[in-house]
Amino acid sequence: DHFEPAFQPEAPATYADRAEQERRLDGWCRRYPATVESWPDDDGQPLRHTYFYPAEQYDAALIDRLEKHCQAGWGEIEIHLHHGVGIPDTGENTRRALLEFRDALAARGCLSRENGVGPPRYAFVHGNWALANSAQGRFCGVDDEMQILADTGCYADFTLPSAPSSAQISKINALYECGTPLDECAPHRRGRDLQCGRPPKIFPLMIQGPLMLNLGRRKHGWPFPGIENGELTTANPPTMERLRLWRRAAIAVRGRPEWLFIKLHCHGMDPRDEQALLGSSIQQFLLELVGRPQRQDEYLVHFVTAREVVNIALAA
């Protein structure tokens, strides 16, 4: 969840006022549990969000409210960052922003540490998709951003897929290590897939969601093929038809094909998408996903956070 309480759909370059941010966040924390709690997974866990909160919009009181929501079992907080929007950012500024926000989250107990010790670790989503300056210099400007992420404790990046953004790379539907030096521009364009029996050595790991063509889409009754990128919106809500595509992407650790990873994304604070995330769309999907006993002959469902995704991949 690219979780931005200040987001203004009608004016993306501006921020909603503080009272509106509080109203949105309180409404989410109140409504979300009631929306999803009736349909737990096969471990008894509810659907949870990983709240990638924008570092440049840090607000202590809002973070504290979201953390209470997470402590109640509804998700975890990780790091999101928009930068280089007006002019290209610098590596120094990027490093400082990440460290300051990382430490603010860690002070509240939001982040994990490897085996409970050492510096805080975090998962990351790049604002405007431009990870490691992959959008032709727009919305970033920092070629060595991946190295900065590694140096500041990032264990995995969850930005991709980014299509239809120009930041989309050719490697898709994969869990992998970056294939070129981390101090180069977009070192995630190539990489070595995670594989059983070969523990990864290069972090952050790249955790991608599904990216495919959806040839079955229709608009006003007519065929309307489009991109399937795992985004949940009111215009494109979760459905069992989409689930079949997500499964077909077959994102897995090599050698463990029966463990499928389906990483979806949304913008939880976008008022336009309430129906898909807090309304009947998500409830109908969860009912069909986990509410049919006979589907256990076909698949089991595990709802997990970004951190848990990485631990499962490492276990494989």
Coordinates of C-alpha atoms in Angstrom, one line a residue:
D1 CA 0.0 0.0 0.0
H2 CA 1.5 3.3 -1.2
F3 CA 0.0 4.9 1.9
E4 CA -0.2 8.7 1.5
P5 CA -2.7 10.5 3.8
A6 CA -1.8 13.8 2.1
F7 CA -2.6 12.7 -1.5
Q8 CA -4.8 15.0 -3.5
P9 CA -6.2 13.3 -6.6
E10 CA -7.2 16.6 -8.1
A11 CA -3.9 18.2 -7.4
P12 CA -1.1 15.6 -7.0
A13 CA 1.6 18.2 -6.5
T14 CA -0.1 19.5 -3.3
Y15 CA -0.9 18.1 0.1
A16 CA -4.3 17.7 1.8
D17 CA -4.5 19.8 4.9
R18 CA -3.7 18.3 8.3
A19 CA -7.4 17.9 9.3
E20 CA -8.2 16.0 6.1
Q21 CA -5.2 13.7 6.7
E22 CA -6.4 12.9 10.2
R23 CA -9.9 12.3 9.0
R24 CA -8.7 9.9 6.3
L25 CA -6.4 8.0 8.6
D26 CA -9.0 7.6 11.4
G27 CA -11.6 6.5 8.9
W28 CA -9.2 3.9 7.5
C29 CA -8.2 2.5 10.9
R30 CA -11.8 2.3 12.0
R31 CA -13.2 0.8 8.8
Y32 CA -10.5 -1.6 7.6
P33 CA -10.8 -4.2 10.4
A34 CA -14.6 -4.4 9.9
T35 CA -14.1 -4.8 6.2
V36 CA -11.7 -7.8 6.2
E37 CA -11.9 -9.6 9.5
S38 CA -14.6 -12.1 8.5
W39 CA -12.3 -13.8 5.9
P40 CA -9.0 -15.0 7.5
D41 CA -6.5 -17.1 5.6
D42 CA -5.7 -20.7 6.2
D43 CA -3.5 -19.7 9.2
G44 CA -6.3 -17.7 10.7
Q45 CA -4.6 -14.4 9.8
P46 CA -6.6 -11.5 8.3
L47 CA -5.6 -9.7 5.1
R48 CA -3.0 -7.2 6.1
H49 CA -1.5 -4.2 4.4
T50 CA 2.2 -3.2 4.4
Y51 CA 1.9 0.6 4.7
F52 CA 4.7 2.1 2.7
Y53 CA 4.6 5.6 4.3
P54 CA 6.3 8.5 2.5
A55 CA 9.4 9.7 4.3
E56 CA 9.1 13.2 2.9
Q57 CA 5.6 13.4 4.5
Y58 CA 6.6 12.3 8.0
D59 CA 4.2 13.3 10.7
A60 CA 4.8 11.9 14.1
A61 CA 1.2 12.0 15.3
L62 CA -0.1 10.3 12.1
I63 CA 2.6 7.6 12.3
D64 CA 1.7 7.0 15.9
R65 CA -2.0 6.5 15.0
L66 CA -1.0 4.1 12.1
E67 CA 1.3 2.2 14.4
K68 CA -1.5 1.5 16.9
H69 CA -3.5 0.1 13.9
C70 CA -0.6 -2.1 13.0
Q71 CA 0.0 -3.3 16.6
A72 CA -3.6 -4.5 16.6
G73 CA -2.6 -6.9 13.9
W74 CA -3.7 -5.1 10.7
G75 CA -0.3 -4.6 9.0
E76 CA 3.2 -3.2 9.2
I77 CA 4.9 0.1 8.3
E78 CA 7.8 0.3 5.8
I79 CA 9.4 3.1 3.8
H80 CA 8.2 4.9 0.7
L81 CA 10.0 8.0 -0.8
H82 CA 9.2 10.5 -3.4
H83 CA 12.1 12.7 -4.4
G84 CA 13.8 14.4 -7.3
V85 CA 10.4 15.6 -8.5
G86 CA 11.2 19.2 -9.3
I87 CA 14.9 18.8 -9.8
P88 CA 17.1 15.7 -9.6
D89 CA 17.9 14.7 -6.0
T90 CA 21.4 14.0 -4.7
G91 CA 22.7 10.9 -3.0
E92 CA 23.5 12.9 0.1
N93 CA 20.0 14.1 0.5
T94 CA 18.5 10.7 -0.3
R95 CA 20.7 9.0 2.3
R96 CA 19.8 11.5 4.9
A97 CA 16.1 11.3 4.2
L98 CA 16.1 7.5 4.5
L99 CA 18.2 7.4 7.7
E100 CA 16.1 10.0 9.4
F101 CA 12.8 8.3 8.6
R102 CA 14.2 4.8 9.3
D103 CA 15.3 5.9 12.7
A104 CA 12.0 7.6 13.5
L105 CA 10.1 4.4 12.6
A106 CA 12.5 2.2 14.5
A107 CA 12.2 4.4 17.6
R108 CA 8.5 3.5 17.6
G109 CA 9.1 -0.3 17.1
C110 CA 7.9 -0.3 13.6
L111 CA 10.9 -1.9 11.8
S112 CA 12.6 -5.2 12.2
R113 CA 16.2 -6.1 13.0
E114 CA 18.0 -9.2 11.7
N115 CA 17.7 -11.8 14.4
G116 CA 16.6 -9.0 16.7
V117 CA 20.0 -7.2 16.8
G118 CA 21.9 -4.7 14.7
P119 CA 20.6 -1.7 12.8
P120 CA 17.0 -1.3 11.7
R121 CA 16.0 -3.0 8.5
Y122 CA 13.3 -2.0 6.1
A123 CA 11.5 -2.7 2.9
F124 CA 11.1 0.0 0.3
V125 CA 8.9 1.4 -2.5
H126 CA 10.0 4.2 -4.7
G127 CA 7.6 7.1 -5.3
N128 CA 6.7 7.6 -8.9
W129 CA 8.2 4.2 -9.7
A130 CA 11.7 5.7 -10.6
L131 CA 13.8 3.3 -8.6
A132 CA 17.5 3.9 -8.9
N133 CA 17.0 6.6 -11.5
S134 CA 15.2 4.2 -13.9
A135 CA 12.8 6.8 -15.4
Q136 CA 15.3 8.7 -17.6
G137 CA 16.3 11.0 -14.8
R138 CA 12.8 12.0 -13.7
F139 CA 11.5 11.6 -10.1
C140 CA 14.9 10.5 -8.7
G141 CA 18.2 11.6 -10.1
V142 CA 20.3 9.3 -8.0
D143 CA 22.2 6.6 -10.0
D144 CA 23.6 4.9 -6.9
E145 CA 20.3 4.8 -5.0
M146 CA 20.3 1.0 -4.8
Q147 CA 23.7 1.2 -3.0
I148 CA 22.3 3.8 -0.6
L149 CA 19.3 1.5 0.1
A150 CA 21.7 -1.3 0.9
D151 CA 23.9 0.8 3.1
T152 CA 20.9 2.1 5.1
G153 CA 19.4 -1.3 5.8
C154 CA 16.9 -2.0 3.0
Y155 CA 16.5 -5.8 2.7
A156 CA 14.0 -5.8 -0.2
D157 CA 12.5 -3.5 -2.8
F158 CA 8.8 -3.8 -3.6
T159 CA 8.4 -1.1 -6.3
L160 CA 7.9 -3.3 -9.3
P161 CA 6.0 -3.7 -11.6
S162 CA 5.8 0.0 -12.6
A163 CA 4.1 -0.4 -16.0
P164 CA 2.8 1.7 -17.7
S165 CA 5.5 4.0 -16.3
S166 CA 8.7 4.4 -18.4
A167 CA 10.5 3.1 -15.3
Q168 CA 9.3 -0.4 -16.1
I169 CA 12.2 -2.8 -16.8
S170 CA 12.3 -5.9 -19.1
K171 CA 12.8 -8.4 -16.3
I172 CA 9.3 -9.3 -14.9
N173 CA 7.5 -11.8 -12.7
A174 CA 10.6 -12.6 -10.6
L175 CA 12.2 -12.7 -7.2
Y176 CA 15.9 -12.0 -7.7
E177 CA 19.2 -10.3 -6.8
C178 CA 20.4 -7.3 -8.7
G179 CA 22.7 -8.4 -11.5
T180 CA 25.0 -5.3 -11.9
P181 CA 26.8 -3.2 -9.3
L182 CA 24.5 -1.4 -7.0
D183 CA 26.2 1.9 -7.5
E184 CA 25.1 1.9 -11.2
C185 CA 21.9 3.3 -12.6
A186 CA 19.0 0.8 -12.4
P187 CA 21.1 -2.3 -11.4
H188 CA 17.8 -4.2 -11.1
R189 CA 17.3 -4.3 -14.9
R190 CA 19.1 -7.7 -14.8
G191 CA 19.5 -10.2 -12.0
R192 CA 19.8 -13.7 -10.7
D193 CA 16.6 -15.4 -9.7
L194 CA 16.3 -16.7 -6.1
Q195 CA 16.8 -20.4 -6.1
C196 CA 16.5 -23.2 -3.6
G197 CA 19.9 -24.2 -2.1
R198 CA 21.5 -20.9 -3.1
P199 CA 21.1 -18.3 -0.3
P200 CA 21.1 -14.8 -1.8
K201 CA 24.1 -12.5 -1.1
I202 CA 23.1 -9.2 -2.6
F203 CA 20.5 -7.1 -0.8
P204 CA 18.0 -5.5 -1.3
L205 CA 16.3 -8.3 -3.0
M206 CA 13.9 -7.5 -5.8
I207 CA 10.3 -8.7 -5.0
Q208 CA 8.1 -8.2 -8.1
G209 CA 4.3 -8.4 -8.5
P210 CA 2.6 -9.8 -11.6
L211 CA 2.8 -8.1 -14.9
M212 CA 1.0 -9.6 -17.9
L213 CA -1.5 -8.8 -20.7
N214 CA -5.1 -9.2 -19.8
L215 CA -6.8 -10.2 -23.0
G216 CA -10.1 -10.9 -21.4
R217 CA -10.9 -7.4 -20.3
R218 CA -14.0 -5.8 -21.7
K219 CA -15.3 -2.2 -21.8
H220 CA -18.9 -1.4 -22.6
G221 CA -19.2 -5.0 -23.8
W222 CA -16.3 -4.8 -26.2
P223 CA -12.9 -6.5 -25.9
F224 CA -10.5 -4.1 -24.3
P225 CA -7.1 -5.8 -23.7
G226 CA -4.9 -4.1 -21.1
I227 CA -2.0 -4.4 -18.7
E228 CA -2.4 -6.5 -15.6
N229 CA 0.0 -5.0 -13.1
G230 CA -1.6 -6.1 -9.8
E231 CA -3.0 -2.7 -8.9
L232 CA -6.3 -2.6 -6.9
T233 CA -8.5 0.4 -7.8
T234 CA -12.2 1.1 -7.9
A235 CA -12.0 0.9 -11.7
N236 CA -10.1 -2.4 -11.6
P237 CA -11.0 -4.2 -8.3
P238 CA -9.8 -7.6 -7.2
T239 CA -11.7 -10.5 -8.8
M240 CA -11.3 -14.2 -9.2
E241 CA -10.6 -13.7 -12.9
R242 CA -7.7 -11.5 -12.0
L243 CA -6.5 -14.0 -9.5
R244 CA -6.2 -16.6 -12.3
L245 CA -3.8 -14.2 -14.1
W246 CA -1.8 -13.5 -11.0
R247 CA -1.4 -17.2 -10.4
R248 CA -0.4 -17.7 -14.1
A249 CA 2.5 -15.3 -13.6
A250 CA 4.0 -18.1 -11.4
I251 CA 6.3 -15.8 -9.3
A252 CA 8.2 -18.2 -7.1
V253 CA 11.7 -19.2 -5.8
R254 CA 13.2 -21.5 -8.4
G255 CA 12.9 -25.1 -7.2
R256 CA 9.8 -24.3 -5.1
P257 CA 7.1 -23.7 -7.8
E258 CA 4.2 -24.6 -5.5
W259 CA 4.8 -21.6 -3.3
L260 CA 3.3 -18.8 -5.4
F261 CA 4.0 -15.1 -4.4
I262 CA 1.3 -12.7 -5.4
K263 CA 2.2 -9.1 -4.6
L264 CA -0.6 -6.6 -5.2
H265 CA -0.5 -2.9 -4.7
C266 CA -2.8 0.0 -4.0
H267 CA -3.1 3.6 -2.8
G268 CA -5.1 3.2 0.3
M269 CA -5.5 6.9 1.0
D270 CA -6.8 7.7 -2.5
P271 CA -10.5 8.6 -1.9
R272 CA -11.3 7.3 -5.4
D273 CA -10.4 3.7 -4.4
E274 CA -12.5 3.3 -1.3
Q275 CA -14.9 0.9 -3.0
A276 CA -12.1 -1.5 -4.0
L277 CA -10.3 -1.4 -0.6
L278 CA -13.0 -0.8 2.0
G279 CA -16.2 -1.7 0.2
S280 CA -18.1 -4.6 -1.3
S281 CA -15.4 -5.3 -4.0
I282 CA -12.8 -6.5 -1.5
Q283 CA -15.4 -8.3 0.6
Q284 CA -16.7 -10.3 -2.4
F285 CA -13.2 -11.2 -3.5
L286 CA -12.2 -12.4 0.0
L287 CA -15.4 -14.4 0.2
E288 CA -14.7 -16.2 -3.0
L289 CA -10.9 -16.5 -2.3
V290 CA -11.1 -18.1 1.1
G291 CA -14.8 -18.8 1.8
R292 CA -15.1 -21.9 -0.4
P293 CA -14.0 -25.1 1.4
Q294 CA -13.6 -27.0 -1.8
R295 CA -10.8 -24.6 -3.0
Q296 CA -8.5 -26.1 -0.4
D297 CA -8.0 -29.0 -2.9
E298 CA -6.7 -26.4 -5.3
Y299 CA -4.8 -23.9 -3.2
L300 CA -4.1 -22.6 0.3
V301 CA -4.0 -18.9 1.1
H302 CA -1.5 -17.1 3.3
F303 CA -1.9 -13.4 3.8
V304 CA 1.5 -11.9 4.6
T305 CA 3.3 -8.6 5.0
A306 CA 6.3 -7.5 2.9
R307 CA 8.6 -8.6 5.7
E308 CA 7.0 -12.0 5.8
V309 CA 7.2 -12.4 2.1
V310 CA 11.0 -12.0 2.3
N311 CA 11.3 -14.4 5.2
I312 CA 9.3 -17.0 3.2
A313 CA 11.5 -16.5 0.2
L314 CA 14.6 -16.9 2.3
A315 CA 13.1 -20.1 3.9
A316 CA 12.7 -21.5 0.4

